[in-house]
Short mmCIF file of C-alpha atoms (C1' of nucleotides) in Angstrom, two decimals:
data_model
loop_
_atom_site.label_atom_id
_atom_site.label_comp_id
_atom_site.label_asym_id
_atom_site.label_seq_id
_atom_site.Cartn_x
_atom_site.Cartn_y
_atom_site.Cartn_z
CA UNK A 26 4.17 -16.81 19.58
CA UNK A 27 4.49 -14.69 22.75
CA UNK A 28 3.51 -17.98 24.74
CA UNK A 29 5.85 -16.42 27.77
CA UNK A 30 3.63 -13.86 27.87
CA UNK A 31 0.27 -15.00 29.95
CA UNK A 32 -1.76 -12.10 29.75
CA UNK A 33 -4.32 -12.32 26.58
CA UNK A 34 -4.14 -8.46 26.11
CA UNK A 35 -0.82 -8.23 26.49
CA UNK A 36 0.36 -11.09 23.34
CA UNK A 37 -2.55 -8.55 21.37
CA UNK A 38 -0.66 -5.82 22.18
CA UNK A 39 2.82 -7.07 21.79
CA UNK A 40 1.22 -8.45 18.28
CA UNK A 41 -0.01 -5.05 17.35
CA UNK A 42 3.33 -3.30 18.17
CA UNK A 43 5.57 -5.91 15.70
CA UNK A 44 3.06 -5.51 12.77
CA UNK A 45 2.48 -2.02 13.11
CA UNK A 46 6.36 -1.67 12.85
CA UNK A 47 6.47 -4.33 9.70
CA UNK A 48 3.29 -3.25 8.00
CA UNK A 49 1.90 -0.10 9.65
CA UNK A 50 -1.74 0.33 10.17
CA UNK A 51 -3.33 -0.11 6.57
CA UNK A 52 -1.40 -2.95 6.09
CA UNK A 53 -2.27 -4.91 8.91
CA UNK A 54 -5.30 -6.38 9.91
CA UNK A 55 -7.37 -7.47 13.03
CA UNK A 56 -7.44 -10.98 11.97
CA UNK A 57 -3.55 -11.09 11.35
CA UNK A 58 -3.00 -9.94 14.63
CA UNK A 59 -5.14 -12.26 16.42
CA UNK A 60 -3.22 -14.91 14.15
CA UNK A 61 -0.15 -13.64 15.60
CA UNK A 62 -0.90 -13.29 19.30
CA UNK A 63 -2.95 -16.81 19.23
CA UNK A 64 -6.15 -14.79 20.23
CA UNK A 65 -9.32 -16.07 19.68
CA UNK A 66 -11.76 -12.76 18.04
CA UNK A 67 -14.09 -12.92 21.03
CA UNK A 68 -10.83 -12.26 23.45
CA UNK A 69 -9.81 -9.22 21.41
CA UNK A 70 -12.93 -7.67 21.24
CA UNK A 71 -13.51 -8.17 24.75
CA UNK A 72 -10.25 -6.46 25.11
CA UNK A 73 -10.34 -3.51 22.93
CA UNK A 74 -13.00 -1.59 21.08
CA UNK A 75 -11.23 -2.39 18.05
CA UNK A 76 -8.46 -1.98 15.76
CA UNK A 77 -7.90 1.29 16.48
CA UNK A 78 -7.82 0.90 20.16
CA UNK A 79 -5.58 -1.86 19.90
CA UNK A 80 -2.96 0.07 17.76
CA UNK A 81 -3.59 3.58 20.19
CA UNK A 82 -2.35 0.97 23.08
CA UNK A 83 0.42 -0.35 21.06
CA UNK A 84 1.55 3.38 20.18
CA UNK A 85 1.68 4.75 23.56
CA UNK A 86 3.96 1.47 24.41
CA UNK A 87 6.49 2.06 21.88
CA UNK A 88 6.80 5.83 22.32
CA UNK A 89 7.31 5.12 26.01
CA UNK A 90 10.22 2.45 25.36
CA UNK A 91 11.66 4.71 23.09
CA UNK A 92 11.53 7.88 25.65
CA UNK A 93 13.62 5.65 28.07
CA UNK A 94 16.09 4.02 25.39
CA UNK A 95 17.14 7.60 23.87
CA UNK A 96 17.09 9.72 27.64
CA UNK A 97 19.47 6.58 28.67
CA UNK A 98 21.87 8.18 26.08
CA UNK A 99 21.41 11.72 26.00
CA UNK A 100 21.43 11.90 30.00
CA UNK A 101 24.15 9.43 30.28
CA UNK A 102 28.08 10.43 30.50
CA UNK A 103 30.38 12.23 28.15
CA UNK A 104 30.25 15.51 26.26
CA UNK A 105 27.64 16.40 24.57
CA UNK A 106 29.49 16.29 21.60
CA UNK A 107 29.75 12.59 22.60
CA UNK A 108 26.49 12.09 23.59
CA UNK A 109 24.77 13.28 20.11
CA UNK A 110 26.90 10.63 18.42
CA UNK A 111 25.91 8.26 20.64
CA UNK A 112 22.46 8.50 19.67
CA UNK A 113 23.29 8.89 16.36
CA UNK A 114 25.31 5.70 16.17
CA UNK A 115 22.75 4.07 17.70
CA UNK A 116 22.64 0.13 17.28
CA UNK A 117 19.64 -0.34 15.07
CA UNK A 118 18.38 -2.86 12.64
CA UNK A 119 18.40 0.32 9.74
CA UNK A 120 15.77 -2.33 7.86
CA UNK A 121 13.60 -2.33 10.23
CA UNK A 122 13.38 1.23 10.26
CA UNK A 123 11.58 3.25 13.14
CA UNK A 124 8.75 1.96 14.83
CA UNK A 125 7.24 5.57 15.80
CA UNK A 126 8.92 7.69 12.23
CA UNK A 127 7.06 4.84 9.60
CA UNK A 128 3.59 5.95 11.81
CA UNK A 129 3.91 9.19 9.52
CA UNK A 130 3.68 7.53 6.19
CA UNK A 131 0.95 6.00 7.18
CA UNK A 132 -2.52 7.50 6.11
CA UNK A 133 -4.60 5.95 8.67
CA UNK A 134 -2.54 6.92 11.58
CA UNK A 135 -2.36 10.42 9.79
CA UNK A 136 -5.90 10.88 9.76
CA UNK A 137 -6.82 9.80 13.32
CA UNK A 138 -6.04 12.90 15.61
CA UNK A 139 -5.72 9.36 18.40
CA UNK A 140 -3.10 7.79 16.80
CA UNK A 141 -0.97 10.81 15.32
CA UNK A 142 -0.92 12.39 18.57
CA UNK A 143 1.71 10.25 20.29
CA UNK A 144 3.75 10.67 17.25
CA UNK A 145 3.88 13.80 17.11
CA UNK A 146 4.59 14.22 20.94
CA UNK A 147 7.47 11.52 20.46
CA UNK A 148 8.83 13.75 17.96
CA UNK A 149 8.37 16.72 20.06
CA UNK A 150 10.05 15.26 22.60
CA UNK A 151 13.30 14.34 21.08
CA UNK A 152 13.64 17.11 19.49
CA UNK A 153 13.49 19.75 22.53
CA UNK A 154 15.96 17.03 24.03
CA UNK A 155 18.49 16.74 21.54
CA UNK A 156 18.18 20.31 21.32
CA UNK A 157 18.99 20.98 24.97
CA UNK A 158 22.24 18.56 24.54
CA UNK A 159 23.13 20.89 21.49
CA UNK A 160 22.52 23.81 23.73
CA UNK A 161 25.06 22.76 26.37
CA UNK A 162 27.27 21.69 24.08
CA UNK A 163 27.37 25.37 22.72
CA UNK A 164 27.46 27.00 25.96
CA UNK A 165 30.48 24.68 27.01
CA UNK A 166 32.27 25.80 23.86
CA UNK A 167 31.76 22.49 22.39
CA UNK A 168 30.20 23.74 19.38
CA UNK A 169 30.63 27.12 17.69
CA UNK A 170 28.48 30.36 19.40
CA UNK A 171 26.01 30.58 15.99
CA UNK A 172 25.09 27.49 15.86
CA UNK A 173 21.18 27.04 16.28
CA UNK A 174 19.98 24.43 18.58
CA UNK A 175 16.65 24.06 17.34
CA UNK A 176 18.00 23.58 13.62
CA UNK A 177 20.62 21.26 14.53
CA UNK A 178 18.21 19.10 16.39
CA UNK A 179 16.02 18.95 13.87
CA UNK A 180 18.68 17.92 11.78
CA UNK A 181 19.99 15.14 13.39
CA UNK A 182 16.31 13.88 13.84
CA UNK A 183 15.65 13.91 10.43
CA UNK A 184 19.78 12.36 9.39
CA UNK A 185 18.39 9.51 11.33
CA UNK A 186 14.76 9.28 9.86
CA UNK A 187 16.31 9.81 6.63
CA UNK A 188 18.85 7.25 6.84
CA UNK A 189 16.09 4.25 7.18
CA UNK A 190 14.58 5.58 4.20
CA UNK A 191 17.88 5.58 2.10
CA UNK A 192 18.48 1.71 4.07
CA UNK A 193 15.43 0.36 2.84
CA UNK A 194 15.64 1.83 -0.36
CA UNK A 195 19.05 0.18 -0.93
CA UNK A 196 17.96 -2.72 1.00
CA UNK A 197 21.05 -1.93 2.29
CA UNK A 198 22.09 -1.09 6.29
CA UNK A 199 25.08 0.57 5.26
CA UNK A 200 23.15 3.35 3.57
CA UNK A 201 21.90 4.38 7.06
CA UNK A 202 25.59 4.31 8.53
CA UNK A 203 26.53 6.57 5.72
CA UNK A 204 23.94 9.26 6.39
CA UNK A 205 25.18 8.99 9.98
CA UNK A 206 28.50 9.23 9.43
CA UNK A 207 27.59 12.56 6.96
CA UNK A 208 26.23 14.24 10.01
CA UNK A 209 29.02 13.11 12.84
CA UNK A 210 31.85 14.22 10.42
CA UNK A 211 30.04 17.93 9.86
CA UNK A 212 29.46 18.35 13.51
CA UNK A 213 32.85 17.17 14.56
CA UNK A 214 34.22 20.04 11.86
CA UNK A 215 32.36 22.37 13.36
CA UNK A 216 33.35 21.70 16.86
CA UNK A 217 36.77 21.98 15.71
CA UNK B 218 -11.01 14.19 -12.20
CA UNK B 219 -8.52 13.91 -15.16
CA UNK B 220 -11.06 14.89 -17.64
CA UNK B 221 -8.18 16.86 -19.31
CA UNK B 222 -6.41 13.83 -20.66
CA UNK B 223 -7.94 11.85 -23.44
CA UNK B 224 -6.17 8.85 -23.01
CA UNK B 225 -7.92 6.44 -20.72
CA UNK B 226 -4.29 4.47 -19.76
CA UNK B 227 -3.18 8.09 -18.93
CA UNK B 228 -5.94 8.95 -16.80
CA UNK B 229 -5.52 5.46 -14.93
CA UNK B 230 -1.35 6.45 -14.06
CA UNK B 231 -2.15 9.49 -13.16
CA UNK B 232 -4.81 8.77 -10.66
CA UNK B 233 -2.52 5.80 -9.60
CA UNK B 234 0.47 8.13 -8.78
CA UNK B 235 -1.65 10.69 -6.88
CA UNK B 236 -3.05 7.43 -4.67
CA UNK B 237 0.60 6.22 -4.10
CA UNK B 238 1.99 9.28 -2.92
CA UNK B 239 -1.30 10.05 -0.76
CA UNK B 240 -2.22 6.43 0.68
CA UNK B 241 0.40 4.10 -0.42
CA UNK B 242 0.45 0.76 -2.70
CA UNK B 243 -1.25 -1.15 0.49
CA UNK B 244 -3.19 2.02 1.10
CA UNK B 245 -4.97 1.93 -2.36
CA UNK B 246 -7.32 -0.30 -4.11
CA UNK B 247 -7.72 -1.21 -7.98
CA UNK B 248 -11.56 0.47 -7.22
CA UNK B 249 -10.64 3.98 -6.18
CA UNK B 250 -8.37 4.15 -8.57
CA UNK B 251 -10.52 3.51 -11.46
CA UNK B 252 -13.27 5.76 -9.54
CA UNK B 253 -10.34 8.91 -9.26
CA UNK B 254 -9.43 7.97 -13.25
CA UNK B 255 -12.94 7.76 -13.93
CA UNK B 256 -12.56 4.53 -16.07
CA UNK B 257 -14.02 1.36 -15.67
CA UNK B 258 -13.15 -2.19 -14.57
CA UNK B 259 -12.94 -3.52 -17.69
CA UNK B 260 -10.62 -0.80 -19.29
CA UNK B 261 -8.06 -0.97 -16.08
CA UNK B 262 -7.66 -4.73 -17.24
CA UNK B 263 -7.96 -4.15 -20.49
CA UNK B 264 -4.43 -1.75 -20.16
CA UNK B 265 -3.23 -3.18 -17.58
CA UNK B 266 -2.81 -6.63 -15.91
CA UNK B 267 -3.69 -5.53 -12.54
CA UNK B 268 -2.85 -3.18 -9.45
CA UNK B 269 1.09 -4.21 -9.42
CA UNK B 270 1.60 -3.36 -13.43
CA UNK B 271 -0.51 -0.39 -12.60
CA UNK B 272 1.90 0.75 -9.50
CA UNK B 273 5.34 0.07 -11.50
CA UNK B 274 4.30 2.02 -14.46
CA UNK B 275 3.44 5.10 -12.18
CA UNK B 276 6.58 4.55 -9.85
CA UNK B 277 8.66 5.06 -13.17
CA UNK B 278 7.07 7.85 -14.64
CA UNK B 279 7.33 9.70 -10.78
CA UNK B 280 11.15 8.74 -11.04
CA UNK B 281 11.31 9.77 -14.25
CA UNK B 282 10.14 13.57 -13.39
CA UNK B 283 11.65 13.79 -9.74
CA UNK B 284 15.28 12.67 -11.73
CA UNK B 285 14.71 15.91 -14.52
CA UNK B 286 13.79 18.22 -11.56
CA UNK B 287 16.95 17.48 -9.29
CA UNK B 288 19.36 17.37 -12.76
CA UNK B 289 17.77 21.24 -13.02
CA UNK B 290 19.02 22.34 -9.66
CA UNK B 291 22.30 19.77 -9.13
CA UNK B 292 23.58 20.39 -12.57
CA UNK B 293 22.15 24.61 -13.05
CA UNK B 294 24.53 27.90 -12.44
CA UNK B 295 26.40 28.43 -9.51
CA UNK B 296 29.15 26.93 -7.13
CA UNK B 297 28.60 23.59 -5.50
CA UNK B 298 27.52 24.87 -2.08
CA UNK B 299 25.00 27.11 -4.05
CA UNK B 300 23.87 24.20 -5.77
CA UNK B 301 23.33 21.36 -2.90
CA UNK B 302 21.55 24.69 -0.88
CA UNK B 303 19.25 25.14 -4.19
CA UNK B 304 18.25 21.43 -3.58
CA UNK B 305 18.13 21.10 0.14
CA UNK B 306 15.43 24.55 0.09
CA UNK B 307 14.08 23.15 -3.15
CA UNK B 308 9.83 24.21 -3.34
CA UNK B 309 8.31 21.24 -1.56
CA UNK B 310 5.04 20.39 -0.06
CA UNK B 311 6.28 19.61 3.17
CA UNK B 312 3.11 17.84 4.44
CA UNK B 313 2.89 15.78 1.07
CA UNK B 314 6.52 14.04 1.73
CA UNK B 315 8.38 12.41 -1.48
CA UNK B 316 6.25 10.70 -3.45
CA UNK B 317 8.87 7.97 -3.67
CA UNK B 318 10.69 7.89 -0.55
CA UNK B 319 7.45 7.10 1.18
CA UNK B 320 7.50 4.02 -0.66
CA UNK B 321 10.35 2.64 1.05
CA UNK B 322 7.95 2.58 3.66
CA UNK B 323 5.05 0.56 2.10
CA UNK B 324 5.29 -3.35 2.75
CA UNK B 325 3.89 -4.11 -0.49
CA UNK B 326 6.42 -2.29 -2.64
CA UNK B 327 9.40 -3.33 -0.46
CA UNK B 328 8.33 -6.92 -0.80
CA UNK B 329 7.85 -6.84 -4.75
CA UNK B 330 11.25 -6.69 -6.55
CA UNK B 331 9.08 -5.13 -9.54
CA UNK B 332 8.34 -2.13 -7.45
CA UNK B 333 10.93 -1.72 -5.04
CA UNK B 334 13.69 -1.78 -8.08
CA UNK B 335 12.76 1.73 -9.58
CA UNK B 336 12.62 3.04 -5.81
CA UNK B 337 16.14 1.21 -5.51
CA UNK B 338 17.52 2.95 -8.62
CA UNK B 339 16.33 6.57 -8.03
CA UNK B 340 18.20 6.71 -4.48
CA UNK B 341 21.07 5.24 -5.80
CA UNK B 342 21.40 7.95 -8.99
CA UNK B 343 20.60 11.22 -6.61
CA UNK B 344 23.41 9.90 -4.05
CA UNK B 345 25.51 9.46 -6.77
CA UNK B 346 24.56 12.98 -8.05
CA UNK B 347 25.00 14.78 -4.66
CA UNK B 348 28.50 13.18 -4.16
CA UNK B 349 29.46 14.42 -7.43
CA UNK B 350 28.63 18.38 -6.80
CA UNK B 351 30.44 17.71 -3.61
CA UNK B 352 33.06 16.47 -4.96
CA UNK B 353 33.55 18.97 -7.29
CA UNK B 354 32.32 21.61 -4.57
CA UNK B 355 35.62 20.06 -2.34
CA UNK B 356 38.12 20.28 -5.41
CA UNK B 357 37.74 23.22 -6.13
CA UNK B 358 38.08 24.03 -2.52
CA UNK B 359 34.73 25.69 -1.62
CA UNK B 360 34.73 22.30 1.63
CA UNK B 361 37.88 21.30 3.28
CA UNK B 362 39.23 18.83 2.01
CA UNK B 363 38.41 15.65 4.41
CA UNK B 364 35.25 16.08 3.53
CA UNK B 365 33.79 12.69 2.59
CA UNK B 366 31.43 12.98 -0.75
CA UNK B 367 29.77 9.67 -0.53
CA UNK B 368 29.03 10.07 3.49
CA UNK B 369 27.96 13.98 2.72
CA UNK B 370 25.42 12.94 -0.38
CA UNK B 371 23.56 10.20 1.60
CA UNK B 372 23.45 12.63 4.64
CA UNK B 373 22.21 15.56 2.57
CA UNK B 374 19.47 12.93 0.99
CA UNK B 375 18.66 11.76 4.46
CA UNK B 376 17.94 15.37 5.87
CA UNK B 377 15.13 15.63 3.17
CA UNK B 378 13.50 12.17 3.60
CA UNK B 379 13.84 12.83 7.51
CA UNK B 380 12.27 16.21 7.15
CA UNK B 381 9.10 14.93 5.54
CA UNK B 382 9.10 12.51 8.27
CA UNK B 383 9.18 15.35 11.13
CA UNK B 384 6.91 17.92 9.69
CA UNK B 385 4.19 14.74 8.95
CA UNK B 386 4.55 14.24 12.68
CA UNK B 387 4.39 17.78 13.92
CA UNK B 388 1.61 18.62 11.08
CA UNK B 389 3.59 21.52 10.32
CA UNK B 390 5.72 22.16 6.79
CA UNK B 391 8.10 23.98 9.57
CA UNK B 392 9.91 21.30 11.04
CA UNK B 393 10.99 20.39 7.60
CA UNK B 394 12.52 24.13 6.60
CA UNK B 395 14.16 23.26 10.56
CA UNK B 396 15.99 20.36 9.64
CA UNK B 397 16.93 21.52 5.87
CA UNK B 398 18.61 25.18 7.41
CA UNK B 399 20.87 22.99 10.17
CA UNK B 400 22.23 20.67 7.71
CA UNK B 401 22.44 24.15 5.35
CA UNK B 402 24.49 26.13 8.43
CA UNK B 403 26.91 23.03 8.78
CA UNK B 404 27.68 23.13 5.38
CA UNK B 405 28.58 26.51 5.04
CA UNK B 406 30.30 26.58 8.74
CA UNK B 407 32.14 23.37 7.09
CA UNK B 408 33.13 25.70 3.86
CA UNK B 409 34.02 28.82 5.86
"C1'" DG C 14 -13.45 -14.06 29.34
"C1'" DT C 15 -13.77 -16.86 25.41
"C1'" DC C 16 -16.29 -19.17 21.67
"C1'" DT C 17 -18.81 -19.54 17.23
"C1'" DA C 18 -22.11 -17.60 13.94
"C1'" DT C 19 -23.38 -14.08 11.03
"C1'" DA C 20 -22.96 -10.03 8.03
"C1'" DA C 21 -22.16 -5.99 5.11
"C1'" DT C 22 -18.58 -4.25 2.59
"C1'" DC C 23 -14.18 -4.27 0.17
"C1'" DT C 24 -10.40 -6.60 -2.61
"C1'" DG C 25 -8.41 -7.97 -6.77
"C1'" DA C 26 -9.49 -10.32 -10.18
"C1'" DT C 27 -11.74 -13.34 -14.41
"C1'" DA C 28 -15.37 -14.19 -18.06
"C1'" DG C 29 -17.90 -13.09 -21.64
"C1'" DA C 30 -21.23 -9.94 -23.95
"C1'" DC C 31 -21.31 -5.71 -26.75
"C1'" DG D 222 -11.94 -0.96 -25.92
"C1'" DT D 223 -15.52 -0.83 -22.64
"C1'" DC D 224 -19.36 -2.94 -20.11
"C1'" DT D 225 -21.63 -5.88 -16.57
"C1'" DA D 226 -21.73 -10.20 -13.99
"C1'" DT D 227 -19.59 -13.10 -11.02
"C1'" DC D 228 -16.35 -14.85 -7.53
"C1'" DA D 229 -13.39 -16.47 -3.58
"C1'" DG D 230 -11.45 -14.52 0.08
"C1'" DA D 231 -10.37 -10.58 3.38
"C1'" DT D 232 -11.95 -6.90 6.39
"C1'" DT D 233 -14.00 -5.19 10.56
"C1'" DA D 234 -16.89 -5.81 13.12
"C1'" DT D 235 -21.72 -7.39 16.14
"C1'" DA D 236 -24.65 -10.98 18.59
"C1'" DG D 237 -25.40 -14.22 21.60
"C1'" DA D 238 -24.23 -18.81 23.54
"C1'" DC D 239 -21.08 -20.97 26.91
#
DNA sequence: GTCTATAATCTGATAGAC
DNA sequence: GTCTATCAGATTATAGAC
């Protein structure tokens, strides 16, 4: 696997980000994704310090493709009304879940201040942005005057987090789409 | 720990449904739970036939509680919005998430039909419950009358699960209360 | 940079004595 | 019912040769 890719540190890390998002970071190990990258242990340790390093490294990748995929819809055309459905419609595999939202289950990302941090800041980050969106959507008379930004961000953040919980617990992608479609339908009532 | 309860089998689910909601079913080990339980290797096996018979007897007794808690609130006093509110700003350790939502995050118990079933079950009965006090909530005209029951439940359920998710991030019980009052405000906007 | 050898500890059990 | 002994394999590295 990840033959295309030449560089040794970059099939480790492109390992690290796929079983991080399948198994998270108890449930993978160093030898797995060695396995995985076709990495000899002497190459990986070369490489990184460790498990730990490898999965920092992995993080900050993911975050960053994320950052890019959701500003590519919240700064692209349309209302803002339009643009929060957008990213709420998303196309995502709802069993797969999110790659950065499962870090938080996870008690040894939790417990390392290194590899909660660029959750958290991921989280930060959408939130202030899909709060802004919200924001001009009020002040455009999209949405009603008392509606909170802040709240409402947080709310759509968490209809989405939520849905890949209700997904995998139904084993079912539908379950996410329904969660979704819970939270479009309100906010299109209350722009109305 | 556990010192309280006399029976050693008692002592052993507790301790295991403490380590699942803390760590996880790949985040725990047959060893510290017997260590939390204070029992010994050869009682575990002696009750139980190992860490999977272990983890589906605590999963159900977890469901078991979390299902009489909700029936309180979903089926108590009051009008439909007053209900759904009661569980949305329910008393919850924020920072602990749902002891079996975060399950649907665990490779281990999504892989094991044994485990993942109960998880399964317990999503599927509060959706079902949620769509019901809307339901009633929309008949007797307290929402308007588009209003979608099914849609509304699983967003409602998805707010919660996504609000552990963004106040484990953030590290802060807050973000949670954040996401819970926006989907709370578009409810009653929706009603009004 | 990559390889193999080594190692201390943990994992999830089984076996059999008491 | 509970105890200790034992076990094969995984985990997470370090050491040193090539």
């Amino acid at each position: 696997m990840y033959s295309y890719l030449v560089d040794t540190a970059d099939r480790l890390i492109e390992s690290t980000r796929e079983l991080l998002w399948e198994r998270g970071y108890v449930g993978m190990s160093p030898k797995v994704i060695m396995a995985r990258a076709d990495v000899g242990q002497g190459s990986m340790y070369h490489h990184f310090r460790g498990k730990a390093d490898l999965a920092r490294t992995a993080i900050d990748r993911t975050a960053a493709q994320m950052r890019a995929d959701v500003s590519a819809l919240l700064d692209g055309p349309g209302t803002a009304t339009e643009r929060i459905t957008a990213y709420l419609r998303r196309d995502r595999d709802a069993l797969m879940g999110c790659p950065i939202g499962r870090l938080t289950q996870d008690p040894g990302v939790v417990a390392d201040p290194d590899l909660r941090g660029p959750v958290d800041e991921m989280f930060r980050w959408l939130r202030e942005n899909l709060a802004r969106v919200v924001g001009e959507g009020r002040d455009r008379g999209e949405f009603d005057e008392t509606l909170d930004p802040d709240r409402t961000a947080a709310m759509i953040a968490a209809v989405v987090q939520g849905g890949y919980v209700l997904a995998k617990a139904a084993n079912d992608p539908e379950a996410f789409d329904q969660a979704v479609e819970g939270a479009v339908a309100l906010l299109a009532a209350q722009a109305g």
